[in-house]
Amino acid sequence: MADDSRSRARGSFGSYAAIGDSFTEGVGDPGPDGRFVGWADRLAVLLDDRLPEHTFRYANLAVRGRLLDQIVEEQVPRAMELAPDLVTFCAGGNDIIRPGSDPDHVAERFERAVAELAASVGTVMVTTGFDTRGVPVLRHLRGKIATYTAHVRAIADRYDCPVLDLWSLRSVQDRRAWDGDRLHLSPEGHTRVALRAAQVLGLDVPADPDQPWPPLPPRGSLEVRRDNIQWAREHLVPWIGRRLRGESSGDHVEPKRPDLLPL
């Protein structure tokens, strides 16, 4: 496992703003109040635990469905205005999975945003893509995602950014790490990403994010086929329909924590 921790911090961040799309908003990880939780909220709790009570502040500006340019336009200026000690920046995934997108061009726009953020906030942690080799439909985009991931790591090197490397997090390649839509993480998947993010920032974590899952009973081909058909009917077809209509799951959705507030 690559060590992307930065010794300057060891997790001592007094404020944190998360920017991104559904992954950072926490889709797939519902909380008791009806809002999504997600890895960024869980990381905020781990950071908060290291500081005196009520001194840590956290904002989550992420909105599901947002493309990179929307995130740069809507969320990056707000994060710079808040000027937290830490920003996590995950964007570009929705662009990459769109037909005809060019990961090189997406990375160029991503780098411009990283440069702006790095000049305005304490630390910018960037996030790679997942390895989608086991994900139906998305496995065919693995090459584009890998190219974008390589760009993100190179950009991180140029701006001295910690990297949350999801490609190397083997535990999230298990289907139990994913929600039923196979596009968003499950609560356990979000938990493992939060633990890995905390490791990258130099925190001691209560569990290994790459801890193996318990064995599963073998599945027959008929069961797998039935699951794939159900998934396509319930999730893939509606997703394609929204794309054809120019709609987004994030239409009319506002950030859940637009201000830096105590947890």
mmCIF file of N, CA, C and O in Angstrom, residues 48-95:
data_model
loop_
_atom_site.group_PDB
_atom_site.id
_atom_site.type_symbol
_atom_site.label_atom_id
_atom_site.label_comp_id
_atom_site.label_asym_id
_atom_site.label_seq_id
_atom_site.Cartn_x
_atom_site.Cartn_y
_atom_site.Cartn_z
ATOM 1 N N ASP A 48 -12.350 15.232 14.296
ATOM 2 C CA ASP A 48 -12.921 15.914 15.465
ATOM 3 C C ASP A 48 -12.471 15.260 16.764
ATOM 4 O O ASP A 48 -12.239 15.944 17.769
ATOM 5 N N ASP A 49 -12.338 13.933 16.752
ATOM 6 C CA ASP A 49 -11.964 13.201 17.965
ATOM 7 C C ASP A 49 -10.573 13.562 18.464
ATOM 8 O O ASP A 49 -10.243 13.299 19.624
ATOM 9 N N ARG A 50 -9.753 14.180 17.630
ATOM 10 C CA ARG A 50 -8.386 14.510 18.022
ATOM 11 C C ARG A 50 -8.265 15.889 18.668
ATOM 12 O O ARG A 50 -7.180 16.262 19.117
ATOM 13 N N LEU A 51 -9.356 16.643 18.699
ATOM 14 C CA LEU A 51 -9.309 18.022 19.170
ATOM 15 C C LEU A 51 -10.225 18.223 20.368
ATOM 16 O O LEU A 51 -11.130 17.420 20.614
ATOM 17 N N PRO A 52 -10.015 19.303 21.144
ATOM 18 C CA PRO A 52 -10.934 19.605 22.246
ATOM 19 C C PRO A 52 -12.364 19.742 21.734
ATOM 20 O O PRO A 52 -12.605 20.156 20.592
ATOM 21 N N GLU A 53 -13.320 19.420 22.567
ATOM 22 C CA GLU A 53 -14.725 19.404 22.180
ATOM 23 C C GLU A 53 -15.176 20.753 21.631
ATOM 24 O O GLU A 53 -14.860 21.805 22.176
ATOM 25 N N HIS A 54 -15.917 20.700 20.530
ATOM 26 C CA HIS A 54 -16.542 21.859 19.888
ATOM 27 C C HIS A 54 -15.542 22.831 19.245
ATOM 28 O O HIS A 54 -15.903 23.950 18.910
ATOM 29 N N THR A 55 -14.309 22.406 19.033
ATOM 30 C CA THR A 55 -13.341 23.292 18.383
ATOM 31 C C THR A 55 -13.176 22.977 16.901
ATOM 32 O O THR A 55 -12.793 23.849 16.120
ATOM 33 N N PHE A 56 -13.446 21.734 16.497
ATOM 34 C CA PHE A 56 -13.331 21.340 15.100
ATOM 35 C C PHE A 56 -14.562 21.804 14.327
ATOM 36 O O PHE A 56 -15.691 21.751 14.827
ATOM 37 N N ARG A 57 -14.352 22.271 13.084
ATOM 38 C CA ARG A 57 -15.464 22.740 12.243
ATOM 39 C C ARG A 57 -15.416 22.041 10.880
ATOM 40 O O ARG A 57 -14.343 21.797 10.341
ATOM 41 N N TYR A 58 -16.607 21.783 10.347
ATOM 42 C CA TYR A 58 -16.702 20.951 9.147
ATOM 43 C C TYR A 58 -17.811 21.454 8.230
ATOM 44 O O TYR A 58 -18.898 21.831 8.687
ATOM 45 N N ALA A 59 -17.524 21.476 6.917
ATOM 46 C CA ALA A 59 -18.519 21.780 5.888
ATOM 47 C C ALA A 59 -18.455 20.704 4.821
ATOM 48 O O ALA A 59 -17.369 20.214 4.483
ATOM 49 N N ASN A 60 -19.615 20.329 4.287
ATOM 50 C CA ASN A 60 -19.668 19.402 3.162
ATOM 51 C C ASN A 60 -20.477 20.067 2.057
ATOM 52 O O ASN A 60 -21.693 20.228 2.164
ATOM 53 N N LEU A 61 -19.790 20.470 0.994
ATOM 54 C CA LEU A 61 -20.393 21.219 -0.100
ATOM 55 C C LEU A 61 -20.795 20.340 -1.272
ATOM 56 O O LEU A 61 -21.353 20.827 -2.261
ATOM 57 N N ALA A 62 -20.532 19.036 -1.181
ATOM 58 C CA ALA A 62 -20.728 18.126 -2.307
ATOM 59 C C ALA A 62 -22.210 17.949 -2.638
ATOM 60 O O ALA A 62 -23.066 17.938 -1.749
ATOM 61 N N VAL A 63 -22.484 17.789 -3.931
ATOM 62 C CA VAL A 63 -23.846 17.566 -4.415
ATOM 63 C C VAL A 63 -23.806 16.468 -5.479
ATOM 64 O O VAL A 63 -22.984 16.521 -6.405
ATOM 65 N N ARG A 64 -24.686 15.515 -5.326
ATOM 66 C CA ARG A 64 -24.749 14.375 -6.261
ATOM 67 C C ARG A 64 -24.949 14.847 -7.702
ATOM 68 O O ARG A 64 -25.596 15.858 -7.971
ATOM 69 N N GLY A 65 -24.349 14.095 -8.625
ATOM 70 C CA GLY A 65 -24.551 14.362 -10.044
ATOM 71 C C GLY A 65 -23.708 15.474 -10.633
ATOM 72 O O GLY A 65 -23.735 15.693 -11.850
ATOM 73 N N ARG A 66 -22.943 16.177 -9.812
ATOM 74 C CA ARG A 66 -22.213 17.332 -10.324
ATOM 75 C C ARG A 66 -21.042 16.902 -11.197
ATOM 76 O O ARG A 66 -20.274 15.996 -10.859
ATOM 77 N N LEU A 67 -20.892 17.592 -12.337
ATOM 78 C CA LEU A 67 -19.731 17.441 -13.190
ATOM 79 C C LEU A 67 -18.597 18.321 -12.675
ATOM 80 O O LEU A 67 -18.813 19.211 -11.829
ATOM 81 N N LEU A 68 -17.399 18.080 -13.192
ATOM 82 C CA LEU A 68 -16.231 18.811 -12.704
ATOM 83 C C LEU A 68 -16.417 20.320 -12.818
ATOM 84 O O LEU A 68 -16.151 21.061 -11.864
ATOM 85 N N ASP A 69 -16.853 20.803 -13.980
ATOM 86 C CA ASP A 69 -16.979 22.255 -14.154
ATOM 87 C C ASP A 69 -18.009 22.851 -13.202
ATOM 88 O O ASP A 69 -17.849 23.992 -12.745
ATOM 89 N N GLN A 70 -19.057 22.104 -12.882
ATOM 90 C CA GLN A 70 -20.040 22.583 -11.914
ATOM 91 C C GLN A 70 -19.431 22.660 -10.515
ATOM 92 O O GLN A 70 -19.682 23.617 -9.773
ATOM 93 N N ILE A 71 -18.637 21.680 -10.162
ATOM 94 C CA ILE A 71 -17.981 21.688 -8.859
ATOM 95 C C ILE A 71 -17.013 22.859 -8.761
ATOM 96 O O ILE A 71 -16.956 23.564 -7.745
ATOM 97 N N VAL A 72 -16.273 23.094 -9.841
ATOM 98 C CA VAL A 72 -15.316 24.205 -9.856
ATOM 99 C C VAL A 72 -16.046 25.542 -9.756
ATOM 100 O O VAL A 72 -15.590 26.465 -9.067
ATOM 101 N N GLU A 73 -17.179 25.654 -10.406
ATOM 102 C CA GLU A 73 -17.924 26.908 -10.396
ATOM 103 C C GLU A 73 -18.658 27.145 -9.078
ATOM 104 O O GLU A 73 -18.662 28.266 -8.547
ATOM 105 N N GLU A 74 -19.254 26.095 -8.526
ATOM 106 C CA GLU A 74 -20.132 26.256 -7.370
ATOM 107 C C GLU A 74 -19.428 26.042 -6.033
ATOM 108 O O GLU A 74 -19.719 26.743 -5.058
ATOM 109 N N GLN A 75 -18.533 25.052 -5.977
ATOM 110 C CA GLN A 75 -17.999 24.619 -4.685
ATOM 111 C C GLN A 75 -16.596 25.131 -4.393
ATOM 112 O O GLN A 75 -16.286 25.447 -3.241
ATOM 113 N N VAL A 76 -15.739 25.174 -5.413
ATOM 114 C CA VAL A 76 -14.361 25.607 -5.175
ATOM 115 C C VAL A 76 -14.291 27.029 -4.623
ATOM 116 O O VAL A 76 -13.586 27.282 -3.637
ATOM 117 N N PRO A 77 -15.019 28.013 -5.205
ATOM 118 C CA PRO A 77 -14.959 29.360 -4.615
ATOM 119 C C PRO A 77 -15.445 29.405 -3.173
ATOM 120 O O PRO A 77 -14.882 30.141 -2.357
ATOM 121 N N ARG A 78 -16.482 28.620 -2.865
ATOM 122 C CA ARG A 78 -16.972 28.599 -1.489
ATOM 123 C C ARG A 78 -15.934 27.997 -0.546
ATOM 124 O O ARG A 78 -15.713 28.505 0.566
ATOM 125 N N ALA A 79 -15.267 26.927 -0.983
ATOM 126 C CA ALA A 79 -14.215 26.335 -0.153
ATOM 127 C C ALA A 79 -13.077 27.315 0.071
ATOM 128 O O ALA A 79 -12.536 27.420 1.176
ATOM 129 N N MET A 80 -12.709 28.078 -0.960
ATOM 130 C CA MET A 80 -11.651 29.077 -0.806
ATOM 131 C C MET A 80 -12.088 30.194 0.133
ATOM 132 O O MET A 80 -11.282 30.706 0.923
ATOM 133 N N GLU A 81 -13.366 30.551 0.077
ATOM 134 C CA GLU A 81 -13.886 31.575 0.980
ATOM 135 C C GLU A 81 -13.845 31.096 2.430
ATOM 136 O O GLU A 81 -13.504 31.860 3.341
ATOM 137 N N LEU A 82 -14.174 29.833 2.646
ATOM 138 C CA LEU A 82 -14.152 29.284 4.002
ATOM 139 C C LEU A 82 -12.724 29.127 4.521
ATOM 140 O O LEU A 82 -12.495 29.191 5.731
ATOM 141 N N ALA A 83 -11.761 28.886 3.618
ATOM 142 C CA ALA A 83 -10.336 28.774 3.946
ATOM 143 C C ALA A 83 -10.069 27.797 5.098
ATOM 144 O O ALA A 83 -9.445 28.151 6.097
ATOM 145 N N PRO A 84 -10.516 26.551 4.971
ATOM 146 C CA PRO A 84 -10.274 25.575 6.036
ATOM 147 C C PRO A 84 -8.831 25.076 6.024
ATOM 148 O O PRO A 84 -8.081 25.304 5.077
ATOM 149 N N ASP A 85 -8.473 24.363 7.068
ATOM 150 C CA ASP A 85 -7.154 23.741 7.126
ATOM 151 C C ASP A 85 -7.021 22.611 6.105
ATOM 152 O O ASP A 85 -5.928 22.342 5.611
ATOM 153 N N LEU A 86 -8.133 21.948 5.823
ATOM 154 C CA LEU A 86 -8.125 20.786 4.926
ATOM 155 C C LEU A 86 -9.302 20.860 3.972
ATOM 156 O O LEU A 86 -10.429 21.167 4.375
ATOM 157 N N VAL A 87 -9.047 20.580 2.685
ATOM 158 C CA VAL A 87 -10.090 20.368 1.689
ATOM 159 C C VAL A 87 -9.864 19.009 1.056
ATOM 160 O O VAL A 87 -8.730 18.665 0.702
ATOM 161 N N THR A 88 -10.922 18.209 0.932
ATOM 162 C CA THR A 88 -10.845 17.010 0.098
ATOM 163 C C THR A 88 -11.561 17.311 -1.208
ATOM 164 O O THR A 88 -12.675 17.836 -1.224
ATOM 165 N N PHE A 89 -10.896 16.975 -2.303
ATOM 166 C CA PHE A 89 -11.372 17.353 -3.644
ATOM 167 C C PHE A 89 -11.469 16.094 -4.488
ATOM 168 O O PHE A 89 -10.459 15.536 -4.916
ATOM 169 N N CYS A 90 -12.701 15.638 -4.702
ATOM 170 C CA CYS A 90 -12.945 14.482 -5.562
ATOM 171 C C CYS A 90 -13.902 14.916 -6.652
ATOM 172 O O CYS A 90 -15.056 15.259 -6.371
ATOM 173 N N ALA A 91 -13.456 14.931 -7.883
ATOM 174 C CA ALA A 91 -14.289 15.399 -8.993
ATOM 175 C C ALA A 91 -13.765 14.815 -10.293
ATOM 176 O O ALA A 91 -12.595 14.454 -10.402
ATOM 177 N N GLY A 92 -14.648 14.761 -11.273
ATOM 178 C CA GLY A 92 -14.280 14.260 -12.595
ATOM 179 C C GLY A 92 -14.855 12.903 -12.922
ATOM 180 O O GLY A 92 -14.903 12.519 -14.091
ATOM 181 N N GLY A 93 -15.295 12.159 -11.906
ATOM 182 C CA GLY A 93 -15.823 10.822 -12.165
ATOM 183 C C GLY A 93 -17.041 10.827 -13.066
ATOM 184 O O GLY A 93 -17.158 10.000 -13.980
ATOM 185 N N ASN A 94 -17.958 11.752 -12.822
ATOM 186 C CA ASN A 94 -19.155 11.825 -13.662
ATOM 187 C C ASN A 94 -18.810 12.238 -15.094
ATOM 188 O O ASN A 94 -19.508 11.856 -16.041
ATOM 189 N N ASP A 95 -17.750 13.025 -15.250
ATOM 190 C CA ASP A 95 -17.300 13.392 -16.596
ATOM 191 C C ASP A 95 -16.728 12.185 -17.318
ATOM 192 O O ASP A 95 -17.019 11.964 -18.503
#
